[in-house]
XYZ file of C-alpha atoms in Angstrom:
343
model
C 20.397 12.093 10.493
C 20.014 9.254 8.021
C 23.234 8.478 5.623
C 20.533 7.734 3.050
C 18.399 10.317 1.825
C 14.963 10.572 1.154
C 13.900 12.437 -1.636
C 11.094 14.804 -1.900
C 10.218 13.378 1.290
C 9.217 16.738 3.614
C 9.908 16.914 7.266
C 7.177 15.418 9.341
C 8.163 15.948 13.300
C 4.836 14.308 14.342
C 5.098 10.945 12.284
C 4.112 8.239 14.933
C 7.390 6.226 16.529
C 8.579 4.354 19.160
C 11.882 3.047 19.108
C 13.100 -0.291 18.199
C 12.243 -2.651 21.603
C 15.433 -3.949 23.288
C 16.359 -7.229 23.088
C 13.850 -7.933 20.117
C 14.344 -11.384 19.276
C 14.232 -10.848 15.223
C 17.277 -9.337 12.733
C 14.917 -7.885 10.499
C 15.151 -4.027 10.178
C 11.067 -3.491 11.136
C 9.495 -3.775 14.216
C 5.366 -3.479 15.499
C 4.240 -0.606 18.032
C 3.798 -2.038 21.089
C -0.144 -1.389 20.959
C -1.110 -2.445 18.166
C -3.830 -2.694 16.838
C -4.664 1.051 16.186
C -7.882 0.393 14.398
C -10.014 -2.845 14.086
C -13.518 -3.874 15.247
C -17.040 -2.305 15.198
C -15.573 1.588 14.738
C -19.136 2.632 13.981
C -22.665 1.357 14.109
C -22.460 0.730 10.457
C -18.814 -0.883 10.149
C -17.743 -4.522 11.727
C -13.764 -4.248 10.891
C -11.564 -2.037 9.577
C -7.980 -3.518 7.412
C -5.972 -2.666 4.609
C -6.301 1.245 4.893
C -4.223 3.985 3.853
C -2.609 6.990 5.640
C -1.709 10.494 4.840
C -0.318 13.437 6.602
C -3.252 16.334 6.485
C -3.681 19.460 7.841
C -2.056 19.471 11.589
C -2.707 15.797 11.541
C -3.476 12.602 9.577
C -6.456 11.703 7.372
C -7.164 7.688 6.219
C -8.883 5.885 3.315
C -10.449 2.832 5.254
C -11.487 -0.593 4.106
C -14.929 -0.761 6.441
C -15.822 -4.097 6.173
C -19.956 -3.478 7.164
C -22.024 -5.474 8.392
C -23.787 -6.769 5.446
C -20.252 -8.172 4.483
C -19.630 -5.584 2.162
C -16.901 -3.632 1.707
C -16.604 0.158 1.205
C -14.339 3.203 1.590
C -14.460 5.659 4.484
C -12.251 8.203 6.023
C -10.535 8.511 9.511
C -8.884 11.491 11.172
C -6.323 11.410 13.812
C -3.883 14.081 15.214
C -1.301 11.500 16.444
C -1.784 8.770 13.610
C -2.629 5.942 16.238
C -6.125 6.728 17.478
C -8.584 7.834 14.957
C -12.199 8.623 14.755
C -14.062 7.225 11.864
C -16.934 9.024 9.618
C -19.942 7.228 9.454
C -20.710 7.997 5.959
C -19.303 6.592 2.903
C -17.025 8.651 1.342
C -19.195 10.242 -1.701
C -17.613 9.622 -4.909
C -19.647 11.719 -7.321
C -18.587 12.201 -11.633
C -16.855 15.211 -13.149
C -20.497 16.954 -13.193
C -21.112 16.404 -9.463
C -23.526 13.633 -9.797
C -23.345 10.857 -7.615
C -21.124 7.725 -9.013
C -20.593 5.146 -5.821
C -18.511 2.481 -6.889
C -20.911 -1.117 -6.228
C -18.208 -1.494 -3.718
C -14.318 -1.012 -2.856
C -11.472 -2.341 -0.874
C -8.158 -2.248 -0.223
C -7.875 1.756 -1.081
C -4.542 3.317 -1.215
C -3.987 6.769 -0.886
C -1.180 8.968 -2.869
C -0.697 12.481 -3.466
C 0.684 13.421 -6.515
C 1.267 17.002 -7.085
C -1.313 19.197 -5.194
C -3.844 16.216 -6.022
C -4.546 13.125 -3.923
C -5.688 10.023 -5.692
C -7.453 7.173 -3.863
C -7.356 3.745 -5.720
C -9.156 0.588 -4.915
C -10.568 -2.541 -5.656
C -14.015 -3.098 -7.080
C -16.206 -4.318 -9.876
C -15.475 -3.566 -13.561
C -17.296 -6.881 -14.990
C -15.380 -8.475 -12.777
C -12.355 -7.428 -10.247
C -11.263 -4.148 -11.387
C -9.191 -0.706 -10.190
C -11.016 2.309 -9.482
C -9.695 5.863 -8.865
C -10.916 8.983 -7.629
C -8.943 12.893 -6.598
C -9.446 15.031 -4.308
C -7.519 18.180 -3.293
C -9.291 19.290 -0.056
C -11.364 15.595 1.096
C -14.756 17.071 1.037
C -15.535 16.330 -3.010
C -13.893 13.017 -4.271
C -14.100 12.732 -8.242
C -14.108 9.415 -10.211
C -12.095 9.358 -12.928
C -11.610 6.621 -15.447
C -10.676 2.735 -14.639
C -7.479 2.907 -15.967
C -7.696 -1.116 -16.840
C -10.221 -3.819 -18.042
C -10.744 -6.582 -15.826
C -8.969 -8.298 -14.330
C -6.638 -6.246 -11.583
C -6.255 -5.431 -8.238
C -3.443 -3.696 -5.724
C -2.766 -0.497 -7.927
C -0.447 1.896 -6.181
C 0.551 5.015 -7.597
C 4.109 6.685 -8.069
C 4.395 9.985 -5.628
C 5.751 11.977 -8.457
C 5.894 12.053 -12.808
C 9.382 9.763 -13.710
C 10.675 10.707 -17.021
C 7.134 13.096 -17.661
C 4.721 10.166 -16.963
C 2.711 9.245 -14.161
C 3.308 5.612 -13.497
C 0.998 2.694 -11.975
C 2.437 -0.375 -10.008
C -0.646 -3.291 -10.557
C -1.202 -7.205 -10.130
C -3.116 -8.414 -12.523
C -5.333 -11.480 -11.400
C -8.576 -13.171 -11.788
C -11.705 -12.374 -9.245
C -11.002 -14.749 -6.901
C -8.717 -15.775 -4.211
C -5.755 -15.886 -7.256
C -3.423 -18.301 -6.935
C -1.203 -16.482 -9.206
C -0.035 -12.328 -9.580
C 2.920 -10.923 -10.474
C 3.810 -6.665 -10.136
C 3.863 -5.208 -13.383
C 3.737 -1.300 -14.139
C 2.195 1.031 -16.662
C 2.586 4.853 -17.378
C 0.106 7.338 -18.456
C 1.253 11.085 -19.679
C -2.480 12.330 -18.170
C -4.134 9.511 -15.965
C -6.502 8.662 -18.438
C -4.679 6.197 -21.087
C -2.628 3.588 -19.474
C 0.089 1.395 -21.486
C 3.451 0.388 -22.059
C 2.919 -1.849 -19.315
C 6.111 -3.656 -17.946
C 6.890 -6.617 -15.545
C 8.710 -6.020 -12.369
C 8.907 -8.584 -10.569
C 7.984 -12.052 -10.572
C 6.290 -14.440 -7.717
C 8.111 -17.458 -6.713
C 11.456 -16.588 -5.757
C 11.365 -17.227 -2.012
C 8.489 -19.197 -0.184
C 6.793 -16.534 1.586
C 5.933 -15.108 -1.904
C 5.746 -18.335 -3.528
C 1.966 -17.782 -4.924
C 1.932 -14.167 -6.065
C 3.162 -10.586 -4.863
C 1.427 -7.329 -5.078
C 2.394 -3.570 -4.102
C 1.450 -2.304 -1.201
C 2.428 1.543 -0.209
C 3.439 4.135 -2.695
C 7.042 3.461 -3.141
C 9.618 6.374 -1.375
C 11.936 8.198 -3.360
C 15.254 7.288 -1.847
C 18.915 8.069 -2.553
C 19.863 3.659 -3.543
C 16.091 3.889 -5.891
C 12.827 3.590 -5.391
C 11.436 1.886 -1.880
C 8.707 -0.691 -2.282
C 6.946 -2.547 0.391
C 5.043 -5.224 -0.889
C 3.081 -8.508 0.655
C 4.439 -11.902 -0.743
C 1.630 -15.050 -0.550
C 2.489 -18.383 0.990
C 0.264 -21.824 0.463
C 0.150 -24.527 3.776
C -1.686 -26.920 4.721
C -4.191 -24.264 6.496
C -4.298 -21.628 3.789
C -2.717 -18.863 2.317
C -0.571 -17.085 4.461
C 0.487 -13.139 3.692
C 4.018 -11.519 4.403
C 5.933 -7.965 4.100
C 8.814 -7.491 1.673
C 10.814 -4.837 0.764
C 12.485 -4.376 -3.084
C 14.245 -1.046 -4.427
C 13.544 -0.093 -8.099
C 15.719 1.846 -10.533
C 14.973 5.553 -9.710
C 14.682 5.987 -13.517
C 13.194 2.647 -14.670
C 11.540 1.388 -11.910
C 10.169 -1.539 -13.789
C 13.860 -2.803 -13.092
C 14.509 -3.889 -9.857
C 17.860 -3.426 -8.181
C 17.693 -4.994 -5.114
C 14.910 -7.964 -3.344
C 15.422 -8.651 0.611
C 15.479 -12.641 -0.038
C 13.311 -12.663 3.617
C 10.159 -11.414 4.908
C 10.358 -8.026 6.482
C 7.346 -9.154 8.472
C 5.270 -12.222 8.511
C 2.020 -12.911 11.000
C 3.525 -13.467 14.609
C 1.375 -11.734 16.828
C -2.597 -12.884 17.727
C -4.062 -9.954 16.084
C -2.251 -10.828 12.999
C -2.405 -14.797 13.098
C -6.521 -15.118 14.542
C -8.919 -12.697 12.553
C -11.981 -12.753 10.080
C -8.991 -14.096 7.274
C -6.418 -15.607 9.290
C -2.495 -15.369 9.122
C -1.867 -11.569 6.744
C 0.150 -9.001 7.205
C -0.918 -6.638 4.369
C 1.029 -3.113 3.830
C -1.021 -0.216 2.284
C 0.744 2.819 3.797
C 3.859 4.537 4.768
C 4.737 8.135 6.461
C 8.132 9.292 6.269
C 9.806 11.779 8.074
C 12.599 13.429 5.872
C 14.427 14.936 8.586
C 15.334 11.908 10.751
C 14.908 8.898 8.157
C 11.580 7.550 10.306
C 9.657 5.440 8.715
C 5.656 4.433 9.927
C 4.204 1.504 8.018
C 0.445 0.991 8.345
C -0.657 -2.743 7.694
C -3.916 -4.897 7.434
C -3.690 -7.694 10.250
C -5.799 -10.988 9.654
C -8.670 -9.306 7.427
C -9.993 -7.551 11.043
C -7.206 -4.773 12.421
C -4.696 -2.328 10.990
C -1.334 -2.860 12.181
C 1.557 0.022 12.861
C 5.107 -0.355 12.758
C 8.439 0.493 12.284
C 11.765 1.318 10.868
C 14.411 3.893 9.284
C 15.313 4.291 5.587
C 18.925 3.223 7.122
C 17.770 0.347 8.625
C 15.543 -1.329 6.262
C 17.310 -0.175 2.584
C 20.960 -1.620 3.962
C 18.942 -5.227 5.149
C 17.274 -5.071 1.796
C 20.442 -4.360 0.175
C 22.888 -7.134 1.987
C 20.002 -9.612 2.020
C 18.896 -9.287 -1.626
C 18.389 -12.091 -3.989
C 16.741 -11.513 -7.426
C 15.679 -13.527 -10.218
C 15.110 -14.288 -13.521
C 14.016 -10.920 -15.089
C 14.105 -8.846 -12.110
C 16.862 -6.540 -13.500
C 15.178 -6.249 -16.994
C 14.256 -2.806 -17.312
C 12.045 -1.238 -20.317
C 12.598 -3.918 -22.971
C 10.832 -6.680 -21.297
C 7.839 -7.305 -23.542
């Protein structure tokens, strides 16, 4: 039983686990599943790799949002289904975003997707193009009929992650705004909407820079978990060398209230590209979080990860475990604990 709670979070005796490996040559509080990768090359005729993809618990199983990288080089959103959230069988159709009316409305592509439910309602959000690098949504309630609804920005944006619940009577929007290229810049701000259609008082949360593994820009990466200490975030912090950029795992907690102020920011990487799968790929050297299950009843805690542009990654860790390392390893900086009058 964890001494921190979850909140809202509902029991999930399934999640995929295995423990934490012994003698595991690392302090920090998350660790990889021993067979990783769990998705990656050529899943279909149609799809070359599959990265930065999003998990949910459905039915008596689990149902993803995947990038498919195909192989005209484009990328585009599909779904997976698995019963035991490691090995998963991938449709070979697009999924079929259609308008309000029905008619078709397919996105000119889409990437990154994350996938939150909110209410009885599951959103999908991704990356695609607005006039240049944009966020698109789409609900569903039952994954057969997936409506677009509106862009809730202009250009320029990527990594939008929704809040799993209303805060204060407003749905709220984590975002990095950016340019359409490989930015060299992005910080996490967040905006509210009272009926995800108009978007504002948006609101900076945290700031790139602080630490090198995140010394080029930060972005959300799961849906942030309602927790006892504040909000949960996993994010992915950007590096420059010599060879590139290189992409990390962080963790942050955010005022349960105000979660554009940040309470606590684990000063190290929670994980940063170790393994082959994660250090040799189509984009080398990334570790990129999109997902997270949680199971309320023992604290568990499954993160889902892009590896290297060419794999999803699994691992794992307890809401113990990884908010106390956060906590005693936290650093922030200049406006991190500004809450709603930072504009």
């Amino acid at each position: 039983m964890a001494d921190i709670k979850m909140l809202n979070v509902s029991s999930l005796p399934n999640i995929p686990w295995q423990e934490r490996p012994a003698g595991l040559k690392t302090e920090s509080p998350v660790w990889r599943y021993s067979e990783n990768p769990v998705m990656g090359r050529n899943p279909t005729p149609e799809i070359a790799r599959i990265f930065n993809s999003a998990v949910v618990p459905w039915e008596d199983g689990f149902i993803a949002v995947l990038r498919g990288e195909q192989i005209n080089g484009i990328p585009y959103v599909y779904l997976g289904h698995s019963k035991d959230g490691i090995h998963w069988d991938v449709e070979r159709e697009k999924v079929p975003f259609t308008d309000e009316a029905g008619n078709p409305k397919m996105p000119h592509y889409a990437y990154d997707p994350r996938l939150v439910k909110v209410d009885d309602t599951y959103y999908i959000i991704w990356c695609g193009d607005f006039y240049g690098a944009s966020i698109g949504m789409a609900k569903t309630t039952d994954f057969k009929t997936f409506t677009r609804i509106e862009n809730p920005f202009i250009p320029f944006n990527r990594n939008a992650v929704l809040f799993p619940r209303k805060i204060n009577g407003t749905y709220r929007l984590l975002s990095r705004p950016s340019d359409s290229g490989h930015t060299p810049f992005g910080d996490i701000f967040i905006s509210e909407s009272p009926d995800m259609t108009f978007w504002g008082k948006h609101r900076h949360v945290m700031g790139s820079g602080g630490e090198w593994w995140e010394s080029v820009k930060i972005g959300a990466g799961a849906a942030p978990i309602e927790t006892s200490e504040g909000w949960l975030m996993f994010y992915h912090g950007v590096a420059t060398t010599c060879n590139g950029f290189v992409y990390s795992m962080g963790g942050a907690i955010l005022d349960i209230n105000e979660p554009s102020k940040v309470l606590y920011r684990c000063a190290n990487h929670l994980l940063t590209p170790e393994e082959n799968y994660e250090v040799t790929g189509f984009v080398p050297n990334v570790i990129f979080p999109c997902a997270t299950l949680q199971d309320g009843d023992t604290g568990r805690i499954a993160i889902y990860y892009g590896a290297a542009d060419t794999h999803v990654g699994l691992a794992f860790t307890t809401v113990d475990e990884v908010v106390n390392y956060i906590k005693s390893h936290s650093v922030l900086h200049s406006g991190d604990d500004e809450a709603v009058h930072n504009y």
